[in-house]
Amino acid sequence: MTNEIILELKNIVKNYDGKKQVINNISLQIKKGETIALVGKSGCGKSTLLNILGGFECVTKGQALFNGQEIIKPTRQCVMLMQNYGLLPWKNVRKNIEFAFEGIKLAQKEQQERTDYYLGLVNLTENEKTMPNALSGGMQQRVALARALVMKPQVLLFDEPFAALDTFTRYYLQDELVKIKNEEQTTMVLVTHDIDEAIYLADRIIILNQNSGEIQKEFQVKLSIPRERASADFQYYREAIFKEFQFTQEQQTIEFNI
Amino acid sequence: MRKSGLLVISALLFLTIWQLIISVGNYPEALLPSPKNVFYAFEKYSSDGLLISHIGISMYRFVLGYSAAAILAILLGLALGRLTLLWGILDPIVQLLRPVSPIAWSPFIVLWFGIGNMPAIVIIFIAAFFPVLLSTITAVKRVDPLYLKVAANLELSNVQLIGKIIFPAAFPAIAGGLHLALGSAWVFLVAGEMVGAQSGLGYLIVDARNSLSLDVVMMAILTIGIIGFILDRIIHFAEKWVVHKYFSA
């Protein structure tokens, strides 16, 4: 991680058709190589925030910057991975990954080498000819990850990437992400419901408030990588974040019956 | 194997019922020709090559009208499915034209295209055009937004988006429309050839009727039915093959 800022949100506000404000005055700086987790209850605007960073939605007020330039549309430098993978069902694994070269001019040899490398990185070399619907959810997400990585983006955005997967597959993929993070130094922004996932992966966890649409709290996770889920330090962060969620709930008033 | 066995049984059943109606009802040949006489007509028209030449010219018109309609309707459908505003304007016009039988246009068709091959081709075109257009538009609108998001992330151009993502994603539904259109276009072949044509299976029916050869009329009807059945099977298997090859494991 360097001190160079890659993504920056300056006092952004987002509302849909003049209705409820989903995001209210959020400012955030993300450093190159940093991993950020956005957590919060449903409807707190975390996915919207991610879509703004990816250029899929625009802000109502404020500025969203990528390398100092205003984000106006999605680019190959900032790739989004989604819960439902977005693989093309009519292409096999290899062709799906190679589809990432569609928009650009790149020598055939380079394309092949990159595809081979990332197929290996996500452990799918043997499945390169398989069609997506013959793969398990975890494997499909790994294909999507490889497709994103061959583009060599500066930023990876994850919208609840492992939410549809079972626990062990999820752990396995989280480890893959840690591995990729070490090798590629890619900046990652992750939206998740899973607090353990956030602590396991992120350098910084940002909790968004569902009601106000603001940042409620920020945690720096100062644990060395790889992290141990069962360690006391891990539990410390878990507890702190859980508490944060409880305090946002309104205390029920006690009724007295006489 | 089992399927072809069933096919033979069903053909035999058809012929038996046909023969029974004639034997029991004691209808004269002039009202309902018997399977035997229709078979003779088949034999006669096959041996002098007349049947094949009528089939050939009908197929030529059919293939031309149908493929022109399919190509144009798919291209237009791919564009209009994306241009929501334009389609909003054109939709009522299409809905107004669609329920009109292609035959209703025949006076204009003869005026504009004369006689010969063109009226039949145009009528087949009209019959095939709307089902393909509408199914393509619906299919394009139903393409999973997830794919569009991926395309946006890859910074694909509009042409790449349509060619590489939207068309293949919409293909299974478009194929359904093509299948549907094939049936209705074949139905209108006969009608098309009754308008100003001097050859083809439709003309054969009109011509045989004029000379009161009902066995030939029946022969032409059976030929149309059998070819329609074969065409339907062919596109059914083609559709299955493509979907199996590209859209399943």
Short mmCIF file of C-alpha atoms in Angstrom, two decimals:
data_model
loop_
_atom_site.label_atom_id
_atom_site.label_comp_id
_atom_site.label_asym_id
_atom_site.label_seq_id
_atom_site.Cartn_x
_atom_site.Cartn_y
_atom_site.Cartn_z
CA MET A 1 0.00 0.00 0.00
CA THR A 2 1.31 3.45 -0.87
CA ASN A 3 0.13 6.83 0.22
CA GLU A 4 -1.08 7.69 -3.24
CA ILE A 5 -4.83 8.23 -3.42
CA ILE A 6 -6.59 6.32 -6.16
CA LEU A 7 -10.27 6.79 -5.39
CA GLU A 8 -11.78 9.80 -3.75
CA LEU A 9 -15.32 10.76 -2.85
CA LYS A 10 -15.89 14.41 -2.01
CA ASN A 11 -19.10 15.21 -0.15
CA ILE A 12 -21.22 13.03 -2.36
CA VAL A 13 -25.00 12.92 -2.17
CA LYS A 14 -27.21 10.48 -4.02
CA ASN A 15 -30.96 10.37 -4.23
CA TYR A 16 -33.28 8.63 -6.64
CA ASP A 17 -35.85 10.80 -8.45
CA GLY A 18 -35.81 13.38 -5.71
CA LYS A 19 -36.98 10.78 -3.20
CA LYS A 20 -35.16 9.51 -0.16
CA GLN A 21 -31.49 10.29 0.10
CA VAL A 22 -29.57 7.07 -0.11
CA ILE A 23 -26.19 8.64 0.43
CA ASN A 24 -25.79 11.82 2.36
CA ASN A 25 -22.56 13.77 2.33
CA ILE A 26 -20.00 10.99 2.26
CA SER A 27 -16.32 11.78 1.84
CA LEU A 28 -13.76 9.03 1.52
CA GLN A 29 -10.21 8.57 0.32
CA ILE A 30 -8.93 5.19 -0.77
CA LYS A 31 -5.23 4.58 -1.16
CA LYS A 32 -3.59 2.56 -3.86
CA GLY A 33 -3.40 -1.11 -2.86
CA GLU A 34 -5.79 -0.68 0.02
CA THR A 35 -8.70 -3.04 0.68
CA ILE A 36 -11.86 -1.41 1.95
CA ALA A 37 -14.97 -3.18 3.18
CA LEU A 38 -18.30 -1.36 3.16
CA VAL A 39 -20.76 -2.85 5.61
CA GLY A 40 -24.19 -1.86 6.75
CA LYS A 41 -27.76 -3.03 6.81
CA SER A 42 -29.81 -3.51 3.66
CA GLY A 43 -30.71 -0.19 2.09
CA CYS A 44 -27.85 1.73 3.67
CA GLY A 45 -26.51 2.67 0.25
CA LYS A 46 -23.39 0.53 0.21
CA SER A 47 -24.14 -0.99 -3.20
CA THR A 48 -25.01 2.45 -4.54
CA LEU A 49 -21.68 3.72 -3.28
CA LEU A 50 -19.92 0.88 -5.08
CA ASN A 51 -21.85 1.58 -8.28
CA ILE A 52 -20.77 5.22 -8.08
CA LEU A 53 -17.13 4.18 -7.72
CA GLY A 54 -17.54 1.88 -10.72
CA GLY A 55 -19.16 4.57 -12.86
CA PHE A 56 -22.44 2.66 -13.14
CA GLU A 57 -24.35 5.40 -11.37
CA CYS A 58 -23.67 9.10 -11.12
CA VAL A 59 -23.76 11.27 -8.03
CA THR A 60 -26.50 13.80 -7.38
CA LYS A 61 -24.07 16.19 -5.70
CA GLY A 62 -20.38 16.15 -4.93
CA GLN A 63 -17.52 14.55 -6.80
CA ALA A 64 -16.29 11.00 -7.33
CA LEU A 65 -12.69 10.85 -8.57
CA PHE A 66 -10.52 8.08 -9.93
CA ASN A 67 -6.84 9.07 -10.13
CA GLY A 68 -7.99 12.66 -9.84
CA GLN A 69 -10.33 12.39 -12.81
CA GLU A 70 -14.09 12.57 -12.41
CA ILE A 71 -15.79 9.17 -12.81
CA ILE A 72 -18.40 9.46 -15.54
CA LYS A 73 -18.71 5.92 -16.90
CA PRO A 74 -17.44 2.40 -16.21
CA THR A 75 -13.89 1.73 -17.38
CA ARG A 76 -11.59 -1.25 -17.76
CA GLN A 77 -9.45 0.17 -14.97
CA CYS A 78 -12.12 -0.32 -12.36
CA VAL A 79 -13.85 -3.68 -12.69
CA MET A 80 -16.94 -4.80 -10.80
CA LEU A 81 -17.54 -8.38 -9.69
CA MET A 82 -21.08 -9.26 -8.88
CA GLN A 83 -22.89 -11.77 -6.73
CA ASN A 84 -24.34 -13.45 -9.81
CA TYR A 85 -20.99 -13.58 -11.60
CA GLY A 86 -22.17 -12.30 -15.01
CA LEU A 87 -20.53 -15.10 -16.98
CA LEU A 88 -21.70 -15.54 -20.56
CA PRO A 89 -23.46 -18.94 -20.62
CA TRP A 90 -22.69 -19.57 -24.30
CA LYS A 91 -18.92 -19.39 -23.82
CA ASN A 92 -16.72 -21.90 -22.04
CA VAL A 93 -14.44 -20.92 -19.15
CA ARG A 94 -11.49 -19.95 -21.31
CA LYS A 95 -13.61 -18.02 -23.82
CA ASN A 96 -15.30 -16.20 -20.95
CA ILE A 97 -11.94 -15.04 -19.65
CA GLU A 98 -10.71 -14.14 -23.12
CA PHE A 99 -13.85 -12.06 -23.60
CA ALA A 100 -12.13 -9.46 -21.43
CA PHE A 101 -9.83 -8.69 -24.38
CA GLU A 102 -12.81 -7.84 -26.58
CA GLY A 103 -12.55 -4.09 -26.28
CA ILE A 104 -8.80 -3.78 -26.75
CA LYS A 105 -5.96 -4.54 -29.11
CA LEU A 106 -3.57 -7.03 -27.56
CA ALA A 107 -1.27 -9.52 -29.30
CA GLN A 108 -2.69 -13.05 -29.50
CA LYS A 109 0.33 -14.43 -27.65
CA GLU A 110 -0.01 -11.99 -24.79
CA GLN A 111 -3.73 -12.77 -24.55
CA GLN A 112 -3.00 -16.46 -24.35
CA GLU A 113 -0.26 -16.06 -21.75
CA ARG A 114 -2.36 -13.85 -19.53
CA THR A 115 -5.35 -16.19 -19.78
CA ASP A 116 -3.17 -19.20 -18.93
CA TYR A 117 -1.63 -17.39 -15.98
CA TYR A 118 -4.92 -16.34 -14.40
CA LEU A 119 -6.60 -19.67 -15.13
CA GLY A 120 -3.80 -21.15 -13.07
CA LEU A 121 -4.08 -18.52 -10.37
CA VAL A 122 -7.75 -19.36 -9.78
CA ASN A 123 -7.08 -23.11 -10.17
CA LEU A 124 -9.24 -23.65 -13.23
CA THR A 125 -6.72 -24.77 -15.83
CA GLU A 126 -8.32 -28.20 -16.01
CA ASN A 127 -11.78 -26.73 -16.47
CA GLU A 128 -10.95 -24.33 -19.27
CA LYS A 129 -13.28 -26.08 -21.73
CA THR A 130 -16.21 -26.40 -19.31
CA MET A 131 -19.37 -24.37 -19.85
CA PRO A 132 -20.35 -22.08 -16.96
CA ASN A 133 -23.57 -23.85 -16.03
CA ALA A 134 -21.62 -27.04 -15.40
CA LEU A 135 -19.57 -25.26 -12.73
CA SER A 136 -20.36 -24.77 -9.07
CA GLY A 137 -21.06 -21.25 -7.80
CA GLY A 138 -17.58 -20.96 -6.32
CA MET A 139 -15.95 -21.97 -9.58
CA GLN A 140 -18.10 -19.52 -11.52
CA GLN A 141 -17.02 -16.73 -9.23
CA ARG A 142 -13.38 -17.74 -9.79
CA VAL A 143 -13.91 -17.49 -13.56
CA ALA A 144 -15.39 -14.04 -13.09
CA LEU A 145 -12.40 -13.13 -10.93
CA ALA A 146 -9.95 -14.36 -13.58
CA ARG A 147 -11.85 -12.42 -16.25
CA ALA A 148 -11.49 -9.29 -14.16
CA LEU A 149 -7.81 -9.91 -13.39
CA VAL A 150 -6.69 -10.47 -17.01
CA MET A 151 -7.72 -6.89 -17.63
CA LYS A 152 -5.11 -5.86 -15.08
CA PRO A 153 -7.38 -3.26 -13.54
CA GLN A 154 -6.18 -0.83 -10.91
CA VAL A 155 -9.31 -1.34 -8.83
CA LEU A 156 -11.56 -4.32 -8.21
CA LEU A 157 -15.04 -3.68 -6.85
CA PHE A 158 -16.91 -6.56 -5.25
CA ASP A 159 -20.66 -6.45 -4.74
CA GLU A 160 -21.31 -9.18 -2.17
CA PRO A 161 -19.17 -11.52 -4.20
CA PHE A 162 -19.49 -14.62 -2.05
CA ALA A 163 -22.97 -14.14 -0.62
CA ALA A 164 -24.47 -16.99 -2.65
CA LEU A 165 -21.77 -19.50 -1.69
CA ASP A 166 -21.49 -21.97 1.14
CA THR A 167 -19.19 -21.24 4.08
CA PHE A 168 -16.21 -23.36 3.07
CA THR A 169 -16.20 -22.19 -0.53
CA ARG A 170 -16.40 -18.69 0.82
CA TYR A 171 -13.37 -19.22 3.06
CA TYR A 172 -11.47 -20.72 0.17
CA LEU A 173 -12.23 -17.78 -2.11
CA GLN A 174 -11.38 -15.30 0.61
CA ASP A 175 -7.96 -16.91 0.82
CA GLU A 176 -7.63 -16.64 -2.95
CA LEU A 177 -8.38 -12.93 -2.67
CA VAL A 178 -5.68 -12.53 -0.02
CA LYS A 179 -3.28 -14.32 -2.35
CA ILE A 180 -4.24 -12.12 -5.30
CA LYS A 181 -3.96 -9.03 -3.18
CA ASN A 182 -0.38 -9.97 -2.31
CA GLU A 183 0.57 -10.75 -5.87
CA GLU A 184 -1.20 -8.01 -7.78
CA GLN A 185 -1.36 -5.12 -5.33
CA THR A 186 -4.81 -4.32 -6.70
CA THR A 187 -6.97 -1.86 -4.80
CA MET A 188 -10.16 -3.56 -3.67
CA VAL A 189 -13.49 -2.24 -2.46
CA LEU A 190 -15.83 -4.85 -1.09
CA VAL A 191 -19.48 -4.59 -0.18
CA THR A 192 -20.47 -7.34 2.20
CA HIS A 193 -23.03 -8.47 4.73
CA ASP A 194 -20.51 -10.74 6.32
CA ILE A 195 -18.62 -9.05 9.16
CA ASP A 196 -16.06 -11.87 9.37
CA GLU A 197 -15.33 -11.48 5.71
CA ALA A 198 -14.79 -7.77 6.19
CA ILE A 199 -12.35 -8.31 9.07
CA TYR A 200 -10.57 -11.11 7.25
CA LEU A 201 -9.93 -9.14 4.08
CA ALA A 202 -10.04 -5.43 4.71
CA ASP A 203 -7.47 -2.90 5.81
CA ARG A 204 -10.29 -0.57 6.64
CA ILE A 205 -13.95 -1.27 7.42
CA ILE A 206 -16.51 1.44 6.86
CA ILE A 207 -19.92 1.12 8.44
CA LEU A 208 -22.69 3.03 6.72
CA ASN A 209 -25.75 4.19 8.59
CA GLN A 210 -29.01 3.04 7.13
CA ASN A 211 -31.08 5.98 8.31
CA SER A 212 -28.85 8.95 7.73
CA GLY A 213 -26.95 7.64 4.69
CA GLU A 214 -23.69 8.77 6.26
CA ILE A 215 -20.56 7.01 7.40
CA GLN A 216 -21.27 5.83 10.92
CA LYS A 217 -17.89 4.52 11.89
CA GLU A 218 -14.55 3.58 10.44
CA PHE A 219 -12.27 0.80 11.69
CA GLN A 220 -8.63 0.35 10.78
CA VAL A 221 -7.93 -3.37 10.94
CA LYS A 222 -4.39 -3.56 12.23
CA LEU A 223 -3.89 -7.29 11.99
CA SER A 224 -1.14 -8.93 10.00
CA ILE A 225 -2.07 -10.94 6.93
CA PRO A 226 -2.97 -13.82 6.72
CA ARG A 227 -5.41 -13.40 9.55
CA GLU A 228 -6.54 -16.01 11.98
CA ARG A 229 -10.30 -16.15 12.35
CA ALA A 230 -10.11 -17.78 15.76
CA SER A 231 -7.59 -15.36 17.24
CA ALA A 232 -8.44 -13.04 20.11
CA ASP A 233 -7.65 -9.94 18.05
CA PHE A 234 -10.09 -11.07 15.38
CA GLN A 235 -12.75 -11.49 18.06
CA TYR A 236 -12.01 -8.02 19.34
CA TYR A 237 -12.88 -6.46 15.99
CA ARG A 238 -15.95 -8.68 15.66
CA GLU A 239 -17.24 -7.53 18.98
CA ALA A 240 -16.55 -3.90 18.26
CA ILE A 241 -18.42 -4.04 14.96
CA PHE A 242 -21.33 -6.02 16.35
CA LYS A 243 -21.68 -3.45 19.09
CA GLU A 244 -21.77 -0.75 16.46
CA PHE A 245 -24.78 -2.41 14.88
CA GLN A 246 -26.61 -2.87 18.15
CA PHE A 247 -26.21 0.75 19.13
CA THR A 248 -27.87 1.86 15.93
CA GLN A 249 -31.03 0.01 16.92
CA GLU A 250 -33.52 2.00 18.86
CA GLN A 251 -33.81 0.79 22.43
CA GLN A 252 -37.25 -0.61 23.02
CA THR A 253 -39.12 1.25 25.66
CA ILE A 254 -40.16 -0.97 28.51
CA GLU A 255 -43.85 -1.21 29.08
CA PHE A 256 -45.14 -1.41 32.59
CA ASN A 257 -48.34 -3.17 33.30
CA ILE A 258 -49.96 -2.41 36.55
CA MET B 1 -36.74 -45.72 -33.17
CA ARG B 2 -39.81 -45.60 -30.98
CA LYS B 3 -40.66 -42.20 -32.42
CA SER B 4 -40.54 -43.39 -36.02
CA GLY B 5 -42.67 -46.38 -35.04
CA LEU B 6 -45.28 -44.00 -33.68
CA LEU B 7 -45.03 -41.96 -36.86
CA VAL B 8 -45.86 -45.03 -38.98
CA ILE B 9 -48.81 -45.89 -36.74
CA SER B 10 -50.13 -42.35 -36.97
CA ALA B 11 -49.82 -42.35 -40.79
CA LEU B 12 -51.66 -45.67 -40.99
CA LEU B 13 -54.37 -44.38 -38.66
CA PHE B 14 -54.81 -41.29 -40.87
CA LEU B 15 -55.15 -43.39 -44.04
CA THR B 16 -57.55 -45.83 -42.36
CA ILE B 17 -59.86 -43.07 -41.15
CA TRP B 18 -59.78 -41.46 -44.56
CA GLN B 19 -60.64 -44.75 -46.30
CA LEU B 20 -63.33 -45.55 -43.70
CA ILE B 21 -65.06 -42.23 -44.27
CA ILE B 22 -65.26 -43.01 -47.97
CA SER B 23 -66.34 -46.65 -47.54
CA VAL B 24 -68.89 -46.02 -44.82
CA GLY B 25 -70.26 -42.76 -46.19
CA ASN B 26 -70.14 -44.05 -49.75
CA TYR B 27 -69.11 -40.65 -51.07
CA PRO B 28 -68.46 -40.28 -54.81
CA GLU B 29 -64.86 -39.64 -55.99
CA ALA B 30 -65.93 -36.16 -57.08
CA LEU B 31 -66.63 -35.18 -53.49
CA LEU B 32 -63.78 -36.89 -51.68
CA PRO B 33 -61.05 -38.70 -53.59
CA SER B 34 -59.88 -41.98 -52.10
CA PRO B 35 -56.35 -42.59 -50.83
CA LYS B 36 -55.81 -44.99 -53.74
CA ASN B 37 -56.60 -42.36 -56.41
CA VAL B 38 -54.54 -39.73 -54.63
CA PHE B 39 -51.69 -42.21 -54.59
CA TYR B 40 -52.06 -42.65 -58.37
CA ALA B 41 -52.02 -38.89 -58.79
CA PHE B 42 -48.79 -38.81 -56.76
CA GLU B 43 -47.34 -41.47 -59.01
CA LYS B 44 -48.31 -39.67 -62.20
CA TYR B 45 -47.10 -36.22 -61.09
CA SER B 46 -43.87 -37.66 -59.71
CA SER B 47 -43.01 -39.64 -62.81
CA ASP B 48 -43.38 -36.69 -65.17
CA GLY B 49 -41.44 -34.45 -62.76
CA LEU B 50 -44.29 -31.94 -62.49
CA LEU B 51 -44.66 -32.30 -58.72
CA ILE B 52 -40.96 -31.76 -58.11
CA SER B 53 -40.90 -28.65 -60.26
CA HIS B 54 -43.94 -27.20 -58.41
CA ILE B 55 -42.30 -28.03 -55.08
CA GLY B 56 -39.03 -26.49 -56.29
CA ILE B 57 -40.57 -23.16 -57.26
CA SER B 58 -42.62 -23.04 -54.04
CA MET B 59 -39.55 -23.70 -51.94
CA TYR B 60 -37.63 -21.04 -53.82
CA ARG B 61 -40.29 -18.42 -53.02
CA PHE B 62 -40.61 -19.63 -49.50
CA VAL B 63 -36.89 -19.59 -48.72
CA LEU B 64 -36.47 -16.15 -50.28
CA GLY B 65 -39.46 -14.57 -48.51
CA TYR B 66 -38.77 -16.25 -45.20
CA SER B 67 -35.05 -15.54 -45.02
CA ALA B 68 -35.47 -11.92 -46.13
CA ALA B 69 -38.11 -11.47 -43.41
CA ALA B 70 -35.99 -13.25 -40.78
CA ILE B 71 -32.83 -11.26 -41.47
CA LEU B 72 -34.57 -7.89 -41.65
CA ALA B 73 -36.76 -8.58 -38.62
CA ILE B 74 -33.82 -9.73 -36.48
CA LEU B 75 -31.67 -6.70 -37.42
CA LEU B 76 -34.55 -4.30 -36.83
CA GLY B 77 -35.53 -6.10 -33.65
CA LEU B 78 -32.01 -5.89 -32.23
CA ALA B 79 -31.95 -2.15 -32.86
CA LEU B 80 -35.53 -1.41 -31.75
CA GLY B 81 -35.14 -3.50 -28.60
CA ARG B 82 -32.43 -1.07 -27.53
CA LEU B 83 -34.07 2.14 -28.78
CA THR B 84 -36.88 2.16 -26.26
CA LEU B 85 -38.23 5.58 -27.19
CA LEU B 86 -38.39 4.87 -30.94
CA TRP B 87 -40.04 1.51 -30.29
CA GLY B 88 -42.58 3.29 -28.07
CA ILE B 89 -43.59 5.29 -31.12
CA LEU B 90 -43.48 2.40 -33.60
CA ASP B 91 -45.13 -0.19 -31.39
CA PRO B 92 -48.74 0.96 -31.99
CA ILE B 93 -48.13 1.00 -35.76
CA VAL B 94 -46.77 -2.54 -35.67
CA GLN B 95 -49.66 -3.69 -33.48
CA LEU B 96 -52.05 -2.17 -36.03
CA LEU B 97 -50.45 -3.92 -39.00
CA ARG B 98 -49.73 -7.24 -37.34
CA PRO B 99 -53.28 -8.62 -37.08
CA VAL B 100 -53.97 -7.90 -40.78
CA SER B 101 -53.78 -11.12 -42.80
CA PRO B 102 -51.04 -10.88 -45.43
CA ILE B 103 -53.68 -11.88 -48.01
CA ALA B 104 -55.57 -8.66 -47.34
CA TRP B 105 -52.67 -6.82 -48.93
CA SER B 106 -52.91 -8.85 -52.13
CA PRO B 107 -54.62 -6.15 -54.26
CA PHE B 108 -51.80 -3.74 -53.44
CA ILE B 109 -49.16 -6.41 -53.78
CA VAL B 110 -50.27 -7.22 -57.32
CA LEU B 111 -50.40 -3.50 -58.15
CA TRP B 112 -46.92 -2.86 -56.79
CA PHE B 113 -45.13 -6.08 -57.58
CA GLY B 114 -47.06 -7.44 -60.56
CA ILE B 115 -47.58 -11.15 -60.99
CA GLY B 116 -45.14 -14.04 -61.00
CA ASN B 117 -42.89 -14.86 -58.08
CA MET B 118 -43.13 -11.57 -56.24
CA PRO B 119 -46.67 -11.67 -54.77
CA ALA B 120 -46.03 -15.03 -53.11
CA ILE B 121 -42.62 -13.91 -51.81
CA VAL B 122 -44.06 -10.68 -50.42
CA ILE B 123 -46.95 -12.48 -48.73
CA ILE B 124 -44.57 -14.99 -47.14
CA PHE B 125 -42.37 -12.09 -46.09
CA ILE B 126 -45.25 -10.33 -44.34
CA ALA B 127 -46.37 -13.54 -42.66
CA ALA B 128 -42.89 -14.25 -41.27
CA PHE B 129 -41.81 -10.70 -40.48
CA PHE B 130 -43.95 -9.77 -37.48
CA PRO B 131 -43.49 -12.88 -35.33
CA VAL B 132 -39.71 -12.64 -35.72
CA LEU B 133 -39.63 -8.88 -35.12
CA LEU B 134 -41.75 -9.03 -31.98
CA SER B 135 -39.97 -12.01 -30.47
CA THR B 136 -36.59 -10.39 -31.14
CA ILE B 137 -37.61 -7.12 -29.49
CA THR B 138 -38.98 -8.94 -26.45
CA ALA B 139 -35.84 -11.07 -26.27
CA VAL B 140 -33.55 -8.03 -26.42
CA LYS B 141 -35.50 -6.29 -23.67
CA ARG B 142 -35.21 -9.37 -21.48
CA VAL B 143 -31.45 -9.71 -21.73
CA ASP B 144 -30.09 -9.93 -18.19
CA PRO B 145 -28.89 -6.42 -17.14
CA LEU B 146 -25.92 -8.19 -15.58
CA TYR B 147 -24.49 -8.82 -19.07
CA LEU B 148 -24.96 -5.15 -19.94
CA LYS B 149 -23.02 -4.24 -16.84
CA VAL B 150 -20.19 -6.53 -17.88
CA ALA B 151 -20.22 -5.01 -21.36
CA ALA B 152 -20.11 -1.49 -19.93
CA ASN B 153 -17.15 -2.48 -17.77
CA LEU B 154 -15.31 -3.78 -20.86
CA GLU B 155 -16.07 -0.48 -22.61
CA LEU B 156 -17.61 -2.29 -25.58
CA SER B 157 -18.91 -0.27 -28.51
CA ASN B 158 -22.61 -0.47 -29.40
CA VAL B 159 -21.90 -2.77 -32.33
CA GLN B 160 -19.81 -5.09 -30.15
CA LEU B 161 -22.46 -4.99 -27.46
CA ILE B 162 -25.19 -6.06 -29.88
CA GLY B 163 -23.10 -8.62 -31.74
CA LYS B 164 -21.23 -10.19 -28.86
CA ILE B 165 -23.66 -9.93 -25.96
CA ILE B 166 -27.21 -9.05 -26.88
CA PHE B 167 -27.65 -11.28 -29.93
CA PRO B 168 -26.27 -14.46 -28.35
CA ALA B 169 -28.06 -13.78 -25.08
CA ALA B 170 -31.35 -13.23 -26.89
CA PHE B 171 -30.83 -16.05 -29.36
CA PRO B 172 -32.89 -18.81 -27.69
CA ALA B 173 -35.94 -16.53 -27.66
CA ILE B 174 -35.27 -15.33 -31.21
CA ALA B 175 -35.09 -18.96 -32.34
CA GLY B 176 -38.53 -19.48 -30.82
CA GLY B 177 -39.82 -16.62 -32.98
CA LEU B 178 -38.16 -18.06 -36.08
CA HIS B 179 -39.84 -21.38 -35.44
CA LEU B 180 -43.24 -19.75 -35.00
CA ALA B 181 -42.78 -17.64 -38.14
CA LEU B 182 -41.82 -20.65 -40.21
CA GLY B 183 -45.18 -22.24 -39.51
CA SER B 184 -47.24 -19.18 -40.32
CA ALA B 185 -45.19 -18.35 -43.42
CA TRP B 186 -45.71 -21.84 -44.80
CA VAL B 187 -49.45 -21.54 -44.21
CA PHE B 188 -49.50 -18.41 -46.33
CA LEU B 189 -47.46 -19.92 -49.15
CA VAL B 190 -50.56 -21.48 -50.69
CA ALA B 191 -52.56 -18.30 -50.41
CA GLY B 192 -49.65 -16.34 -51.87
CA GLU B 193 -49.46 -18.63 -54.86
CA MET B 194 -53.16 -18.28 -55.49
CA VAL B 195 -52.51 -14.59 -56.18
CA GLY B 196 -51.13 -14.14 -59.65
CA ALA B 197 -48.73 -17.09 -59.75
CA GLN B 198 -48.54 -19.56 -62.61
CA SER B 199 -46.62 -22.27 -60.78
CA GLY B 200 -46.05 -23.70 -57.33
CA LEU B 201 -48.12 -25.86 -54.99
CA GLY B 202 -50.74 -23.17 -54.38
CA TYR B 203 -51.19 -22.67 -58.10
CA LEU B 204 -51.41 -26.44 -58.55
CA ILE B 205 -54.44 -26.50 -56.24
CA VAL B 206 -56.21 -23.69 -58.11
CA ASP B 207 -55.37 -25.24 -61.47
CA ALA B 208 -56.53 -28.73 -60.46
CA ARG B 209 -59.73 -27.32 -58.98
CA ASN B 210 -60.48 -25.57 -62.29
CA SER B 211 -60.21 -28.88 -64.09
CA LEU B 212 -62.11 -30.64 -61.27
CA SER B 213 -59.22 -33.01 -60.54
CA LEU B 214 -59.84 -33.31 -56.84
CA ASP B 215 -57.34 -36.15 -56.50
CA VAL B 216 -54.64 -33.69 -57.59
CA VAL B 217 -55.98 -31.07 -55.17
CA MET B 218 -55.74 -33.62 -52.37
CA MET B 219 -52.26 -34.62 -53.49
CA ALA B 220 -51.10 -31.00 -53.38
CA ILE B 221 -52.67 -30.56 -49.93
CA LEU B 222 -50.85 -33.63 -48.61
CA THR B 223 -47.58 -32.47 -50.16
CA ILE B 224 -47.92 -29.06 -48.50
CA GLY B 225 -48.66 -30.73 -45.18
CA ILE B 226 -45.74 -33.12 -45.41
CA ILE B 227 -43.24 -30.41 -46.39
CA GLY B 228 -44.55 -28.16 -43.61
CA PHE B 229 -44.04 -31.02 -41.17
CA ILE B 230 -40.49 -31.67 -42.41
CA LEU B 231 -39.59 -27.96 -42.26
CA ASP B 232 -40.87 -27.78 -38.73
CA ARG B 233 -38.78 -30.80 -37.71
CA ILE B 234 -35.67 -29.35 -39.37
CA ILE B 235 -35.90 -25.99 -37.58
CA HIS B 236 -36.81 -27.78 -34.36
CA PHE B 237 -33.62 -29.82 -34.50
CA ALA B 238 -31.52 -26.89 -35.67
CA GLU B 239 -32.82 -24.86 -32.74
CA LYS B 240 -32.17 -27.70 -30.33
CA TRP B 241 -28.68 -28.23 -31.71
CA VAL B 242 -27.69 -24.57 -31.41
CA VAL B 243 -29.15 -24.21 -27.94
CA HIS B 244 -27.51 -27.43 -26.83
CA LYS B 245 -24.15 -26.50 -28.30
CA TYR B 246 -24.00 -22.96 -27.05
CA PHE B 247 -26.35 -22.68 -24.14
CA SER B 248 -26.02 -25.81 -22.08
CA ALA B 249 -23.38 -28.00 -20.58
#
